GROMACS .gro file of C-alpha atoms in nm:
model
  134
    1MET     CA    1   1.553  -2.905  -2.032
    2ARG     CA    2   1.341  -3.210  -1.948
    3LEU     CA    3   1.472  -3.208  -1.593
    4LEU     CA    4   1.376  -2.841  -1.556
    5LEU     CA    5   1.023  -2.906  -1.686
    6PHE     CA    6   0.990  -3.204  -1.454
    7LEU     CA    7   1.094  -2.992  -1.155
    8VAL     CA    8   0.849  -2.716  -1.250
    9PHE     CA    9   0.559  -2.960  -1.276
   10ALA     CA   10   0.665  -3.138  -0.955
   11LEU     CA   11   0.664  -2.811  -0.759
   12VAL     CA   12   0.327  -2.685  -0.882
   13GLN     CA   13   0.051  -2.810  -0.656
   14LEU     CA   14  -0.323  -2.812  -0.709
   15ALA     CA   15  -0.541  -2.831  -0.401
   16VAL     CA   16  -0.918  -2.861  -0.406
   17ASN     CA   17  -1.075  -2.749  -0.081
   18GLY     CA   18  -1.434  -2.715   0.027
   19GLN     CA   19  -1.525  -3.000  -0.207
   20THR     CA   20  -1.772  -3.244  -0.055
   21ALA     CA   21  -1.735  -3.513  -0.320
   22ALA     CA   22  -1.499  -3.611  -0.598
   23PRO     CA   23  -1.572  -3.472  -0.946
   24THR     CA   24  -1.837  -3.677  -1.120
   25ALA     CA   25  -1.938  -3.741  -1.479
   26LYS     CA   26  -2.234  -3.529  -1.583
   27LYS     CA   27  -2.470  -3.513  -1.879
   28GLY     CA   28  -2.346  -3.336  -2.189
   29ASN     CA   29  -1.974  -3.331  -2.267
   30ARG     CA   30  -1.862  -3.223  -1.919
   31ALA     CA   31  -1.650  -3.522  -1.820
   32THR     CA   32  -1.500  -3.371  -1.504
   33GLU     CA   33  -1.623  -3.075  -1.309
   34PHE     CA   34  -1.593  -2.925  -0.964
   35GLN     CA   35  -1.922  -2.849  -0.791
   36MET     CA   36  -1.905  -2.505  -0.631
   37LYS     CA   37  -2.145  -2.360  -0.374
   38GLU     CA   38  -2.127  -2.069  -0.128
   39GLY     CA   39  -1.789  -2.075   0.045
   40SER     CA   40  -1.626  -2.358  -0.151
   41TYR     CA   41  -1.302  -2.283  -0.333
   42LEU     CA   42  -1.030  -2.414  -0.562
   43ALA     CA   43  -0.673  -2.338  -0.453
   44PHE     CA   44  -0.357  -2.313  -0.661
   45ALA     CA   45  -0.035  -2.296  -0.457
   46GLN     CA   46   0.254  -2.060  -0.531
   47VAL     CA   47   0.135  -1.906  -0.859
   48ASN     CA   48   0.376  -1.654  -1.010
   49LEU     CA   49   0.151  -1.369  -1.122
   50SER     CA   50   0.442  -1.163  -1.258
   51MET     CA   51   0.518  -1.378  -1.562
   52GLY     CA   52   0.302  -1.201  -1.821
   53GLU     CA   53  -0.041  -1.333  -1.727
   54ILE     CA   54  -0.309  -1.075  -1.793
   55GLY     CA   55  -0.600  -1.277  -1.670
   56PHE     CA   56  -0.779  -1.607  -1.631
   57GLN     CA   57  -1.025  -1.811  -1.834
   58VAL     CA   58  -1.277  -2.025  -1.649
   59GLU     CA   59  -1.536  -2.254  -1.805
   60VAL     CA   60  -1.850  -2.274  -1.593
   61ALA     CA   61  -2.191  -2.437  -1.602
   62CYS     CA   62  -2.499  -2.321  -1.410
   63GLU     CA   63  -2.841  -2.478  -1.451
   64HIS     CA   64  -3.028  -2.221  -1.239
   65LYS     CA   65  -3.191  -1.936  -1.433
   66LYS     CA   66  -3.161  -1.684  -1.148
   67SER     CA   67  -2.802  -1.753  -1.060
   68GLY     CA   68  -2.670  -1.443  -0.885
   69SER     CA   69  -2.356  -1.640  -0.806
   70LYS     CA   70  -2.004  -1.504  -0.844
   71LEU     CA   71  -1.654  -1.646  -0.860
   72GLU     CA   72  -1.402  -1.437  -0.669
   73PHE     CA   73  -1.029  -1.454  -0.737
   74ARG     CA   74  -0.841  -1.405  -0.410
   75ILE     CA   75  -0.475  -1.425  -0.316
   76ASP     CA   76  -0.290  -1.575  -0.019
   77LYS     CA   77  -0.597  -1.721   0.158
   78PRO     CA   78  -0.967  -1.790   0.087
   79LYS     CA   79  -1.061  -1.462   0.259
   80GLY     CA   80  -0.759  -1.273   0.120
   81LYS     CA   81  -0.751  -0.971  -0.111
   82VAL     CA   82  -0.989  -0.988  -0.407
   83ILE     CA   83  -0.805  -0.940  -0.737
   84GLY     CA   84  -1.109  -0.996  -0.959
   85THR     CA   85  -1.468  -1.120  -0.977
   86LEU     CA   86  -1.675  -1.299  -1.242
   87ASP     CA   87  -2.056  -1.319  -1.250
   88ILE     CA   88  -2.180  -1.671  -1.321
   89PRO     CA   89  -2.449  -1.672  -1.594
   90TYR     CA   90  -2.724  -1.927  -1.660
   91THR     CA   91  -2.576  -2.178  -1.907
   92GLY     CA   92  -2.841  -2.450  -1.917
   93ASP     CA   93  -2.689  -2.784  -2.013
   94SER     CA   94  -2.368  -2.641  -2.163
   95THR     CA   95  -2.058  -2.463  -2.045
   96TYR     CA   96  -1.952  -2.103  -2.108
   97ALA     CA   97  -1.599  -1.971  -2.111
   98LEU     CA   98  -1.568  -1.657  -1.898
   99LYS     CA   99  -1.260  -1.439  -1.906
  100LEU     CA  100  -1.124  -1.215  -1.634
  101THR     CA  101  -0.870  -0.985  -1.797
  102GLY     CA  102  -0.718  -0.645  -1.750
  103ASN     CA  103  -0.534  -0.485  -1.462
  104LEU     CA  104  -0.569  -0.732  -1.176
  105ARG     CA  105  -0.536  -0.552  -0.844
  106HIS     CA  106  -0.264  -0.668  -0.604
  107ALA     CA  107  -0.162  -0.943  -0.845
  108GLU     CA  108   0.215  -0.924  -0.875
  109GLY     CA  109   0.463  -1.172  -0.737
  110ILE     CA  110   0.410  -1.524  -0.609
  111HIS     CA  111   0.083  -1.592  -0.428
  112ASP     CA  112  -0.153  -1.875  -0.348
  113LEU     CA  113  -0.453  -1.822  -0.577
  114TYR     CA  114  -0.808  -1.905  -0.462
  115LEU     CA  115  -1.123  -1.924  -0.675
  116VAL     CA  116  -1.400  -1.872  -0.417
  117ALA     CA  117  -1.772  -1.931  -0.485
  118LYS     CA  118  -2.017  -1.666  -0.364
  119GLY     CA  119  -2.396  -1.666  -0.389
  120GLY     CA  120  -2.677  -1.904  -0.305
  121VAL     CA  121  -2.688  -2.108  -0.627
  122ALA     CA  122  -2.452  -2.396  -0.703
  123PHE     CA  123  -2.251  -2.402  -1.025
  124SER     CA  124  -1.969  -2.608  -1.176
  125VAL     CA  125  -1.617  -2.519  -1.286
  126THR     CA  126  -1.509  -2.742  -1.573
  127SER     CA  127  -1.173  -2.585  -1.659
  128PHE     CA  128  -0.934  -2.309  -1.555
  129SER     CA  129  -0.640  -2.154  -1.740
  130PHE     CA  130  -0.421  -1.847  -1.751
  131ILE     CA  131  -0.447  -1.596  -2.034
  132HIS     CA  132  -0.094  -1.499  -2.135
  133ASN     CA  133   0.020  -1.168  -2.280
  134TYR     CA  134   0.231  -1.270  -2.580
   0.00000   0.00000   0.00000
């Protein structure tokens, strides 16, 4: 069993693209965050979207009151099919957990998953997780 878990974790890759600098410590309790601006993205390779996931939870922080920014969930490439979108709210100096749930379009099988930033205002992603259907 341990060997199987090791192989699973060894095969799952996390790639951060479009990032201009390494994550930095910020004020508040946000120890690590990824700065997102128009066109930057986080990439997760070979995600099996047919294993009971019904959505995603993303914790974000945005210090601009008129955000207008969005986080798009795309598959296969950064300009691939959109399977969902989240509006990024003003959070001030804290983080908010946003959930994208429901029937995700074109989201069955194994795909590369991209979280792509859209809009003119920068924001931060502090965590990302799958929401499972138990």
